[in-house]
Each structure stands twice: as C-alpha cells, then as structure tokens.
Amino acid sequence: MKQLSLLFLSLFICFSVFGQNQTNERAKWFADARFGMFIHWGIYSSAEGYWKGEKLRNDNDYAEWIFYRNRIEKEEYLTLLDNFDWDEIDPEEWVILAKKSGMKYVTITAKHHDGFGLWDSKVSNYDLGNYTNPKRDIIKELADACKKHGLKLGLYYSHWLDWEHPFGWDHTKELNPISQEDYDKYWQEKVIPQMRELLTNYGEIGMIWFDMWIDHSQAIVSKEELMQLKNLIRELQPNCLVNSRLGLTIEEDPDIDFKTLGDNQLGDKKEDFPWQSPATVAHSWGFHSSDTQWKSTSTLLKSLINNVSLNGNFMLNIGPRANGDVPFEIQQRMLEMGEWLNVNGESIYGAEAFDLDKDLHDWGKITCKKTENGEKLFLHVFNWPLSKKLYLTGVEAKPEKIYLLADKQKSPLHFNCENVFTEIELPSLQPDPYVSVVVVEYKTKPEIEDGLVAKNQEGGFSLTPLNVFEKRDEMQIEKKERGGTIPEHVVVSESQKFSWKIYVDEPGKKSVDISYSFQSKKGSSIIKVIAAGDNLVHEVKNTGKTVGEANSRWVIDNYKSNSLGEFSFAEKGFYIVELEVIPAEGESILFQWGWLK
Ligand code: FHN
C-alpha cells in the first residue's frame, strides 16, 4: 500500500512538473542571461596546435589536447610558457570583449585536462604561481574584471582527467590501470583542496563547469567522489551552479542546476530544465594556428536564437593566444553579435520558448516574454519574405500591437488577424543585419492551437510525415540517405492514412501535389486525398530511377511530385486534409510529402 502511494506521489510530481519551468532559484540568473563566454586558455595556447613542428596527432584537432596527443613529457610541456608575453596579457580585455558582445557571464579553464592551474595554488606545484615572476593569478584578475564590469564568473575545472598528476586519469591508464585507492589520492590531495581554494579565495563564483562525458560507472571516478565534490560546492558557495558534466545522472542526483549538451550541439527540443550548448567559433577550443573553420556571425547568432527559442543558453568560446590576443575572426563575429543584441537583446535576455512547435514557421524562431501589460512574442525573421508579408499561425488571440524591435518609435505595423492566423505587413527593407525581430504584443498570454501546419512564405502548406496532425510519434520515418539524395519518407506497404490540420485564411481553389517513389510497373496502387468534402484519386505511377551524384554510379529511386487536381475551400476556417496511400498487394509506395496551394 505504502509502495503504491509512493508510486502515485511520484507520478503526480512527474505530471505536475511536466511542461512547467523547472529552473531552481539559484539558476534564475543563468536562465535569464542566455549568452556567455567560454575561455580556453592555458599552456597549450602557445603551442598553437603544433609540437616541435609536428601537428597535433588527431583529426579532432583540439589544440588543448596536445600534451596528451603528442605524448609530451610533463616538464618539457612547461617550456611552452617561454612564449607567454606577460606584459601583454590582460584578462580584463576578455571581459570587456564579453560585455561588448552582449554576454552575461564568463567561464574560464581554471584547470584543463593538462592539470595546470591558472592561479597560485598552494596544493600543487603545477600552476601559474610557480612559473611566473612576479606571480600571476589569472583567476583573480578575471574575477576582479568580472566584478568591475558586472559579469558572472564561471570556472571550468577538469576533475576527471588530469594528465600531470601521477594518479589523475589519462586514457593511457586504460593500458596500465591504477587502483581506485590511488585515484582517490589524486582526488583528495588535488581536486578537493583546489576546489576549496577556488571557492574560497575569489569571491562569488557563478558556476563550476565540470567536463566528463561518460557515465561514472564506466570511469575510474566514483559516485561518492562526485557527491563529495558537489557537497563541497554547496557548502562553500550555496549559490554556485553545477553543470551536468559533473558526471552524475539526474536520476542519481537531481540537484544539478543545468544540463550541458555535447560540444557544438544545439538544442532540438524545448526543455523545461535549464540547459546550455558549449560552442566554438571555429573548431578547436584552445588557439590553433591552422584552424580556419570559422562559423559565420549569421550561423552563431541563429544558434543563440535557436537555443533561446527552446529555453536554452549558448556559451561561445574564445581561444586567446599566448599574448592574450583574441583572434580577429572571433572578435569580429562576437562584436557583430553584440551590436545585434544591443538593438534586439530584449528578445533574448530573460526570454523563453513559446508553446508552438519549434519548426512550425519557415521564416524563423519565436521567443516570448511576460510583461507588466501582458505577453510579447518575438518573431525572429531569419528570411525576410519576398512578399513582405509575415504569416503567424497557431496563436488564438488578436494582437494589441505589432512593431519592429529595431524601431525605437515602435511604429505600428499593419496586420490582419483572423482566428489563429495573423498576417503582418512588413516594410520592404529588413532593419537588421542577419535577423530582424517583429514584436507582437498581447493583453494576456495567448492560447495556441496545437498541431496545425502553418502557411509558409510561398503561401502554401507543406504536408510532411513530420507535421501530421495525429500519431506523430508513431510515424515510422525513414531518415534521408546517401548524402540526402534519398529524402525522408515513409514506406507504405499496407494502406495507411495521414492527416493534417490547416487553417485556410484565403478561401478558393487550391491544387494538391503528392511526391512519392514507386518502383513497380504493375498498376492498381492508388493515393486518395480527401479535403473540403471532396476527394481526389490518383493512380500511382512508376517513378523510375535517377542519378544521385554524377560520375559515381549513384543510381537511386526517383521521388517525383505528381499533380492530383484541385480542392475548393469555400470558406475561411479549419480543415483536415486526409491522405490515404493504398498500395496494391505486395507493393510498397514510398511517400515523401504533399503540397497544397
Ligand atoms: O576534452 C574537452 C575539450 O578539450 C573541451 O574542453 C570541451 C569543451 O566542452 N570539453 C571536452 C570535450 O567534450
């Protein structure tokens, strides 16, 4: 009986938190901040991806891994410090760059995997205090600069890996394992006391950013050690955040503050628990002289917006050089983001995901914010429509006012709103570089109509297996293959129905096209479309083969769009479009998508 009540209680908790903001008090500032700076800087910065003329030994060219990858001796590695120009190095410049870029926090590699501390650590000889004269303490300098400029300070601390300590973990120990007891010596004599130093001597620490990407059950570090570390943080700085790469699962310990996605992994679903993507501007985290994979400002800005539109944060990395300089390519992009945020920051800081499906609109992403007078939606227009008309689908309320966020006067944009459909008239020139933001104000939080297919920029409806009205999760969608030359599709071997819900704002005739691949020559397979009280029947035809890639014997099934005819939508309103794919016995139709316009 007791067990049963516990089960009900946990189910109740589960359902009652579902869909609700699960940000704890500590993490509120973080969820509001949305955008932060990551700094990978250490001895490796002066190697610039090369050791004695040899490039880093791994195609995953992370410059900060050179110690391990190129099998460098611990003492010889320190000779890299000879290239540091201490007169030039000024962490305040990084903080100023963060501030100008619109970032609200800075997280630096206090100790990366090489085990070298960027402060004067009393419990290790492998840190800046021992190798600079006069002594430098980068953590202190950065902490002071953050305080001065009003940014939060985060410290990256490599807890699991430490390549310098005899009992720290490096992957060669997979060949010559060390005992749990020896590993615990490293933990008790380096990790715990260093963490104590960092949490005691530098004022308020906003977050400790751990880095461990496998479960502790497959690693040398134990759950008890991880708990000890987390408890120490809670004891010394109760407001300090801890990320999920500490290595405990949320089931084991729900008391972590935010999830960390994979490196450069952007969000793809709305989450109610705070989360963050760590990202690089090129590929490497530490400075690498031959890394040229610079992402554009547009890509980086859209990554930030994407994450905020799903309740996530974006922490973008700089890898300064050994003289403290931040590569021009990084500065340029970050400053451009800062300029954009200067105008449009209201749609990012303190903004949240809106309830509509993340891919509903083809023009961009939506964030929202509660205000004193109601609710604002921020429509981030990635692609300014040629028609100068912006279609917002799925919101069941009449806006109070619509304007461009870049327009200080808030001059109203003309709009027309019917039921769940709002058509906004845009000026012919988009006001901002990269992305412009249209603000839609409502009196209260508007209701939404879920499951709709939005009218796209061309004025049609793209009906795909992904945006069906019902049983979306049950849909067996074959992923695209062969470099995308074979598109996403559903293999239909027995009669199958698909349905979509649309809102028609412009009554009249609309034509329907269906795209599929069919390789049999036998007749009698059909596709039927039912809408607006009418139906169209199409005899499925062989679509033949095509060449996917030139000169490489790349022959693939052809997917072809077929015109089926027209429906007459007599009135404005909601309609269900139903498609029935009916293959003849023993045949398969590969259904791709439908188009209604
Ligand atoms: O191995 C590290 C890497 O050097 C870098 O610090 C990144 C940042 O997220 N974390 C690890 C790999 O995931």
XYZ file of C-alpha atoms and ligand atoms in Angstrom:
610
model
C 0.000 0.000 0.000
C 2.841 2.322 1.021
C 4.642 1.483 -2.237
C 1.510 2.184 -4.223
C 1.062 5.621 -2.637
C 4.721 6.389 -3.329
C 4.181 5.429 -6.949
C 1.152 7.731 -7.195
C 3.066 10.501 -5.497
C 5.994 10.253 -7.927
C 3.610 10.048 -10.895
C 1.838 13.137 -9.573
C 5.149 15.007 -9.225
C 6.175 13.844 -12.675
C 2.992 15.117 -14.316
C 2.724 18.274 -12.316
C 6.257 19.442 -13.247
C 5.837 18.412 -16.865
C 5.663 21.489 -19.019
C 6.491 23.776 -16.111
C 9.611 25.814 -15.728
C 11.988 23.691 -13.634
C 14.672 26.332 -13.109
C 15.673 26.430 -9.457
C 16.167 29.729 -7.572
C 19.953 29.501 -7.899
C 19.808 29.192 -11.671
C 17.336 32.024 -12.373
C 20.094 34.487 -13.326
C 21.558 31.864 -15.669
C 18.275 31.200 -17.446
C 17.833 34.960 -17.904
C 21.399 35.531 -19.097
C 21.175 33.187 -22.118
C 24.561 34.127 -23.603
C 28.009 33.599 -22.095
C 31.686 33.437 -22.962
C 33.843 30.331 -22.623
C 37.622 30.814 -22.449
C 40.078 28.024 -23.207
C 43.457 29.401 -22.300
C 46.453 27.638 -20.807
C 49.961 26.408 -21.598
C 48.635 24.743 -24.767
C 47.682 28.180 -26.139
C 51.314 28.851 -27.012
C 51.758 25.507 -28.847
C 49.086 26.724 -31.297
C 48.346 23.145 -32.356
C 51.978 22.114 -33.064
C 54.726 20.464 -31.027
C 58.287 20.597 -32.375
C 56.883 21.257 -35.821
C 54.512 18.309 -35.738
C 50.808 18.979 -35.938
C 48.581 17.677 -33.187
C 48.126 13.911 -33.558
C 44.416 13.573 -34.020
C 41.999 14.605 -36.697
C 39.822 16.065 -33.987
C 42.206 18.958 -33.773
C 41.531 20.205 -30.229
C 44.690 22.271 -29.575
C 44.300 21.960 -25.798
C 44.878 18.199 -26.108
C 48.476 18.499 -27.413
C 50.087 17.404 -24.124
C 48.284 14.071 -24.278
C 48.084 13.590 -28.022
C 51.727 14.272 -28.831
C 52.960 12.387 -25.782
C 54.826 15.365 -24.317
C 56.827 14.992 -21.086
C 55.312 16.929 -18.206
C 58.425 19.039 -17.565
C 59.096 19.730 -21.233
C 55.489 20.835 -21.710
C 56.256 23.710 -19.346
C 58.772 25.141 -21.845
C 55.709 26.380 -23.725
C 55.409 29.011 -21.006
C 58.504 30.704 -22.511
C 56.296 32.051 -25.303
C 53.920 33.862 -22.977
C 54.078 37.623 -23.055
C 53.054 38.514 -19.511
C 53.230 42.260 -20.098
C 50.594 41.959 -22.776
C 48.236 39.556 -21.057
C 45.240 41.304 -19.529
C 42.155 39.212 -18.684
C 40.105 42.393 -18.356
C 40.236 42.670 -22.155
C 38.452 39.330 -22.449
C 35.780 40.543 -20.045
C 35.375 43.788 -21.993
C 35.011 41.767 -25.185
C 32.376 39.590 -23.481
C 30.495 42.657 -22.332
C 30.591 44.325 -25.743
C 29.407 41.058 -27.275
C 26.315 41.041 -25.091
C 27.478 38.125 -22.938
C 26.449 37.976 -19.301
C 28.971 35.517 -17.872
C 32.473 34.269 -18.491
C 33.728 30.737 -17.811
C 37.475 30.114 -17.918
C 39.507 26.899 -17.851
C 40.912 27.303 -14.322
C 42.401 23.847 -14.826
C 42.038 21.951 -18.086
C 42.988 18.300 -18.623
C 46.724 19.133 -18.612
C 46.340 19.666 -14.856
C 47.977 23.123 -14.900
C 46.207 25.692 -12.714
C 45.850 29.291 -13.832
C 46.145 30.537 -10.262
C 48.633 30.311 -7.428
C 47.588 27.007 -5.946
C 49.069 26.056 -2.599
C 48.282 22.385 -3.047
C 50.089 21.804 -6.342
C 53.350 22.796 -7.954
C 51.848 22.725 -11.387
C 50.282 26.156 -11.636
C 50.972 29.747 -12.625
C 52.061 30.755 -9.119
C 55.144 28.574 -9.535
C 56.037 29.609 -13.038
C 55.562 33.384 -13.166
C 57.660 36.071 -11.600
C 56.076 38.283 -10.388
C 53.380 35.711 -9.684
C 50.296 35.922 -11.851
C 46.871 34.718 -10.829
C 44.626 34.777 -13.862
C 41.601 33.644 -11.860
C 41.996 36.614 -9.504
C 42.490 39.039 -12.383
C 39.479 37.670 -14.201
C 37.338 37.628 -11.050
C 38.185 41.308 -10.428
C 37.415 42.253 -14.027
C 34.099 40.387 -13.956
C 33.126 42.184 -10.788
C 34.128 45.545 -12.263
C 32.091 45.008 -15.420
C 29.125 43.266 -13.793
C 29.509 39.807 -15.328
C 29.221 36.485 -13.522
C 32.319 34.317 -13.266
C 32.320 30.614 -14.063
C 35.243 28.250 -13.556
C 35.904 25.223 -15.732
C 37.648 22.560 -13.679
C 38.760 19.260 -15.215
C 38.012 16.903 -12.339
C 38.031 13.505 -14.021
C 41.033 13.958 -16.306
C 44.362 15.261 -15.069
C 47.375 14.363 -17.179
C 50.076 15.661 -14.862
C 49.189 14.046 -11.543
C 50.586 10.513 -11.266
C 47.191 9.239 -10.105
C 44.983 11.526 -12.191
C 43.246 9.914 -15.136
C 44.605 9.942 -18.636
C 43.491 7.471 -21.240
C 46.837 5.607 -21.353
C 45.779 4.265 -17.964
C 43.360 2.081 -19.876
C 46.537 0.047 -20.649
C 48.068 0.233 -17.176
C 45.159 0.736 -14.824
C 45.596 2.435 -11.478
C 43.668 1.408 -8.421
C 40.611 3.171 -7.070
C 42.676 3.930 -3.950
C 45.384 5.679 -5.963
C 42.812 7.656 -7.931
C 41.255 8.735 -4.655
C 44.670 10.052 -3.560
C 44.603 12.380 -6.587
C 41.059 13.338 -5.682
C 41.728 14.089 -2.018
C 45.100 15.771 -2.472
C 44.394 17.804 -5.601
C 40.741 18.053 -6.667
C 39.110 18.700 -3.296
C 41.705 21.162 -1.930
C 41.994 23.031 -5.233
C 38.258 23.344 -5.422
C 38.279 24.629 -1.868
C 40.828 27.285 -2.897
C 38.795 28.331 -5.906
C 35.585 28.548 -3.926
C 37.168 30.437 -1.045
C 39.611 32.951 -2.488
C 37.861 34.567 -5.441
C 34.579 35.950 -4.149
C 31.302 34.829 -5.615
C 31.619 32.094 -8.239
C 28.633 31.881 -10.590
C 29.224 28.326 -11.725
C 31.662 25.461 -11.689
C 31.730 23.893 -15.128
C 32.817 20.258 -14.991
C 33.792 18.216 -18.005
C 33.134 14.491 -18.063
C 31.359 12.922 -20.958
C 30.930 9.292 -19.943
C 28.942 7.858 -17.084
C 30.930 7.466 -13.860
C 30.017 3.763 -13.847
C 32.369 3.360 -16.825
C 35.065 5.615 -15.386
C 37.515 5.469 -12.524
C 35.805 8.267 -10.643
C 33.205 7.063 -8.144
C 29.768 8.340 -7.321
C 30.948 9.039 -3.753
C 33.788 11.227 -5.013
C 31.428 13.175 -7.255
C 28.983 13.658 -4.395
C 31.820 14.818 -2.148
C 32.768 17.428 -4.747
C 29.235 18.658 -5.225
C 28.605 18.826 -1.472
C 31.742 20.912 -1.066
C 30.403 23.409 -3.578
C 27.037 23.549 -1.850
C 28.781 24.058 1.491
C 31.213 26.797 0.406
C 29.110 28.634 -2.153
C 25.449 27.674 -1.932
C 24.561 29.902 -4.902
C 27.151 28.461 -7.262
C 25.723 26.470 -10.186
C 26.908 22.973 -11.119
C 26.543 21.581 -14.636
C 25.557 18.064 -15.642
C 29.046 17.155 -16.828
C 29.890 16.663 -13.187
C 29.018 13.101 -14.183
C 26.018 12.156 -12.048
C 22.758 11.415 -13.783
C 19.748 13.464 -12.793
C 18.131 10.262 -11.502
C 21.083 9.714 -9.160
C 21.157 13.301 -8.017
C 18.503 15.747 -9.211
C 20.435 18.561 -7.541
C 22.372 19.751 -10.553
C 21.493 23.171 -11.927
C 21.702 22.868 -15.694
C 22.319 20.327 -18.415
C 25.265 20.677 -20.749
C 24.766 19.421 -24.289
C 27.587 17.965 -26.391
C 30.302 20.193 -27.856
C 28.714 22.393 -30.525
C 25.453 20.524 -30.148
C 22.482 22.838 -30.496
C 19.123 22.216 -28.891
C 16.462 20.436 -30.908
C 13.589 20.296 -28.447
C 12.025 22.552 -25.880
C 13.144 21.682 -22.339
C 11.774 22.970 -19.081
C 15.035 22.290 -17.236
C 17.821 24.856 -17.886
C 20.442 23.772 -20.403
C 23.356 25.114 -22.394
C 25.334 24.413 -25.561
C 29.078 24.996 -25.359
C 30.269 26.132 -28.788
C 33.363 27.174 -30.690
C 33.695 29.851 -33.358
C 35.967 27.601 -35.460
C 36.696 24.003 -34.388
C 39.355 23.968 -31.659
C 38.742 25.349 -28.165
C 42.333 26.357 -27.421
C 44.027 28.593 -30.029
C 45.070 26.580 -33.091
C 47.053 28.342 -35.784
C 45.713 26.290 -38.683
C 42.079 26.135 -37.673
C 40.099 28.015 -40.302
C 36.612 26.568 -39.937
C 35.130 29.893 -38.865
C 31.366 29.842 -38.464
C 29.713 32.988 -39.747
C 28.151 35.597 -37.470
C 24.834 34.649 -39.006
C 25.290 30.975 -38.035
C 26.352 31.865 -34.495
C 23.528 34.328 -33.984
C 20.956 31.871 -35.286
C 22.409 29.217 -32.973
C 21.900 31.523 -29.997
C 18.337 32.340 -31.083
C 17.566 28.671 -31.735
C 18.636 27.755 -28.206
C 16.719 30.571 -26.524
C 13.622 29.604 -28.510
C 13.890 26.200 -26.766
C 14.750 27.585 -23.281
C 18.496 27.054 -23.664
C 21.717 29.031 -23.268
C 24.643 29.429 -25.655
C 28.219 29.712 -24.376
C 30.622 30.729 -27.102
C 34.330 30.104 -26.783
C 37.380 32.277 -27.320
C 40.828 30.679 -27.518
C 43.206 33.601 -26.838
C 46.862 33.351 -27.908
C 49.841 33.247 -25.533
C 49.972 37.048 -25.535
C 46.295 37.217 -24.574
C 45.136 38.338 -28.018
C 41.797 37.030 -29.183
C 41.939 36.068 -32.882
C 40.449 38.769 -35.091
C 37.940 36.354 -36.623
C 36.500 35.592 -33.178
C 36.391 39.219 -32.039
C 34.744 40.356 -35.240
C 31.962 37.803 -35.013
C 31.348 38.358 -31.322
C 31.246 42.130 -31.658
C 28.757 41.807 -34.502
C 26.594 39.643 -32.258
C 26.944 42.322 -29.576
C 25.763 45.018 -31.966
C 22.769 42.925 -32.863
C 21.995 42.253 -29.202
C 22.321 45.910 -28.426
C 19.285 46.509 -30.588
C 17.442 43.214 -30.139
C 18.558 41.943 -26.728
C 15.024 42.191 -25.331
C 14.082 39.148 -27.389
C 16.937 37.095 -25.875
C 17.669 38.063 -22.253
C 15.004 36.729 -19.937
C 13.079 35.392 -22.923
C 11.682 31.883 -23.154
C 10.387 29.278 -25.532
C 6.861 29.806 -26.857
C 4.471 26.851 -26.914
C 4.205 26.388 -30.668
C 6.060 23.611 -32.467
C 9.691 24.670 -32.997
C 9.621 24.094 -36.764
C 6.131 25.399 -37.424
C 7.154 28.558 -39.273
C 9.599 28.517 -42.162
C 10.675 32.131 -41.596
C 12.431 31.634 -38.244
C 12.060 31.176 -34.494
C 9.863 32.567 -31.731
C 10.736 33.565 -28.182
C 8.346 35.110 -25.666
C 8.258 37.138 -22.510
C 5.702 38.011 -19.886
C 5.436 41.748 -19.389
C 3.650 44.035 -16.966
C 0.951 44.622 -19.559
C 0.595 41.147 -20.968
C 2.748 38.978 -23.193
C 5.153 39.662 -26.031
C 6.097 37.302 -28.789
C 9.369 37.970 -30.582
C 9.300 36.683 -34.141
C 12.899 36.239 -35.287
C 12.727 36.511 -39.044
C 15.713 34.649 -40.487
C 14.428 35.051 -44.004
C 12.688 38.329 -44.864
C 9.732 37.254 -47.059
C 9.819 38.360 -50.681
C 6.076 39.044 -50.425
C 6.703 41.416 -47.442
C 4.004 39.501 -45.606
C 4.749 37.549 -42.478
C 2.341 34.766 -41.558
C 1.922 33.784 -37.935
C -0.136 30.619 -37.484
C -1.473 28.939 -34.380
C -1.950 31.848 -31.960
C -5.553 32.234 -30.866
C -5.669 35.915 -29.933
C -5.755 39.308 -31.508
C -2.511 41.246 -31.021
C -2.690 44.630 -29.354
C 0.182 45.985 -31.360
C 2.910 44.829 -33.729
C 6.201 46.631 -34.415
C 9.843 46.070 -35.216
C 12.138 45.678 -32.227
C 14.717 47.807 -34.037
C 12.242 50.671 -34.264
C 12.628 52.860 -31.179
C 9.367 54.668 -32.048
C 7.509 51.347 -32.107
C 5.620 52.483 -35.197
C 2.783 50.017 -35.601
C 2.922 47.521 -38.430
C -0.357 46.905 -40.167
C -1.784 43.463 -39.567
C -4.833 41.375 -40.101
C -5.866 38.754 -37.575
C -8.500 36.099 -38.014
C -8.935 33.204 -35.687
C -5.481 31.543 -35.401
C -3.935 33.361 -38.324
C -2.190 36.741 -38.283
C -0.829 38.353 -41.409
C 1.699 41.118 -40.796
C 2.754 43.678 -43.362
C 6.493 44.194 -43.318
C 8.500 47.109 -44.662
C 10.412 46.244 -47.797
C 13.834 46.513 -46.188
C 14.669 44.375 -43.199
C 16.032 46.677 -40.493
C 18.793 44.489 -39.067
C 21.677 42.509 -40.421
C 21.187 38.695 -40.255
C 17.897 38.526 -38.334
C 15.149 41.075 -37.709
C 12.704 40.825 -34.859
C 8.991 41.573 -35.051
C 7.313 42.142 -31.672
C 3.726 41.027 -31.266
C 2.054 42.282 -28.094
C -0.950 40.591 -26.481
C -3.052 41.579 -23.478
C -2.545 38.217 -21.831
C -0.683 35.052 -22.662
C -2.406 33.846 -25.833
C -3.798 30.352 -26.236
C -2.393 28.285 -29.026
C -3.924 25.818 -31.451
C -1.519 22.918 -31.499
C -0.910 20.510 -34.348
C -1.507 22.904 -37.230
C 0.521 23.126 -40.416
C 1.471 26.775 -40.966
C 1.001 28.582 -44.241
C 4.550 29.018 -45.480
C 6.192 32.059 -47.044
C 5.110 30.960 -50.512
C 1.501 30.862 -49.351
C 1.171 27.061 -49.445
C 1.086 24.205 -46.953
C 3.888 21.670 -46.869
C 2.321 18.406 -45.654
C 5.053 16.108 -44.416
C 5.112 12.927 -42.328
C 6.685 15.066 -39.602
C 3.844 17.556 -39.256
C 0.874 15.175 -39.360
C -1.976 16.031 -37.022
C -2.171 12.816 -35.022
C 0.116 9.953 -34.032
C 3.224 11.895 -34.941
C 5.307 9.850 -32.546
C 4.179 6.586 -34.088
C 5.157 7.607 -37.619
C 7.955 5.376 -38.943
C 10.000 7.870 -40.889
C 12.961 6.616 -42.913
C 15.800 9.090 -42.499
C 17.405 10.617 -45.566
C 20.178 8.551 -47.076
C 23.071 8.688 -49.476
C 24.045 12.247 -48.745
C 20.424 13.369 -48.744
C 19.790 12.358 -52.343
C 17.192 9.959 -50.978
C 14.807 12.184 -48.974
C 12.977 11.390 -45.740
C 9.962 9.207 -46.474
C 7.551 6.654 -45.088
C 7.437 3.163 -46.586
C 3.793 2.260 -47.070
C 3.235 -1.463 -47.697
C -0.325 -1.644 -46.421
C -2.977 1.007 -46.703
C -2.006 3.927 -44.427
C -3.708 7.240 -43.599
C -2.044 10.569 -42.905
C -3.920 13.685 -41.855
C -3.026 17.333 -41.424
C -4.904 20.226 -39.915
C -4.721 23.598 -41.647
C -6.302 26.991 -41.263
C -7.445 28.440 -44.580
C -7.466 32.230 -44.498
C -7.980 32.667 -48.242
C -10.902 30.600 -49.488
C -10.880 29.378 -53.058
C -9.325 26.692 -55.180
C -6.115 25.042 -54.099
C -4.150 22.478 -56.017
C -2.592 19.463 -54.453
C 0.654 17.685 -55.359
C 1.936 14.470 -53.825
C 5.533 13.312 -54.014
C 6.464 9.646 -53.835
C 8.673 6.950 -55.238
C 7.159 3.799 -56.728
C 9.274 1.192 -58.429
C 6.734 -1.394 -59.584
C 5.284 -1.395 -63.113
C 2.042 -3.039 -62.010
C -0.991 -0.773 -61.757
C -3.799 -0.541 -59.170
C -1.909 1.180 -56.352
C -3.659 4.435 -55.545
C -3.390 7.555 -53.434
C -6.555 9.250 -52.285
C -6.755 12.775 -50.879
C -9.853 13.941 -49.016
C -10.429 17.575 -48.079
C -13.196 20.180 -48.032
C -15.835 17.480 -48.532
C -14.299 16.286 -51.783
C -11.787 13.652 -52.812
C -9.168 13.152 -55.482
C -7.957 9.736 -56.548
C -4.602 9.261 -58.175
C -3.272 6.149 -59.853
C 0.255 5.629 -58.603
C 2.776 5.564 -61.442
C 6.259 4.156 -61.660
C 8.707 6.971 -60.902
C 11.799 5.208 -62.266
C 15.393 5.792 -61.301
C 17.649 8.802 -61.276
C 21.334 9.619 -60.770
C 22.072 10.992 -57.309
C 25.676 12.006 -57.837
C 27.446 12.494 -61.123
C 30.046 10.013 -62.372
C 29.878 7.689 -59.406
C 27.368 5.010 -60.422
C 25.000 6.591 -57.935
C 21.669 5.281 -59.162
C 18.761 5.778 -56.786
C 14.975 5.580 -56.725
C 13.370 8.686 -58.134
C 10.946 10.700 -55.992
C 8.537 12.636 -58.127
C 5.919 15.241 -57.421
C 2.532 14.485 -59.075
C -0.260 16.936 -59.562
C -3.540 15.437 -58.354
C -6.023 18.231 -59.036
C -7.824 20.929 -57.071
C -9.975 21.316 -53.998
C -12.363 24.129 -53.435
C -12.207 25.599 -49.928
C -15.449 27.555 -49.809
C -14.934 29.349 -46.507
C -12.251 30.519 -44.160
C -11.622 28.099 -41.330
C -10.030 24.886 -40.145
C -9.835 21.901 -42.486
C -8.465 18.411 -42.212
C -6.583 17.173 -45.248
C -6.515 13.403 -45.306
C -4.292 11.293 -47.473
C -4.711 7.584 -47.935
C -1.858 5.690 -49.517
C -3.169 2.348 -50.795
C -0.556 0.063 -52.330
C -1.672 -2.987 -54.305
C -0.905 -6.280 -52.591
C 2.832 -6.937 -52.388
C 3.739 -3.384 -53.439
C 5.275 -0.500 -51.496
C 4.823 3.201 -52.052
C 7.480 5.464 -50.571
C 5.500 8.535 -49.568
C 7.525 11.734 -49.247
C 5.322 14.837 -48.870
C 2.297 16.747 -50.102
C 1.921 20.350 -51.199
C -1.289 22.340 -51.103
C -1.503 25.777 -52.616
O 38.036 17.469 -23.906
C 37.345 18.656 -23.703
C 37.693 19.706 -24.726
O 39.057 19.942 -24.687
C 36.919 20.979 -24.418
O 37.279 21.475 -23.158
C 35.439 20.688 -24.426
C 34.540 21.848 -24.108
O 33.228 21.433 -23.999
N 35.134 19.643 -23.429
C 35.861 18.386 -23.638
C 35.280 17.577 -24.697
O 33.914 17.490 -24.622
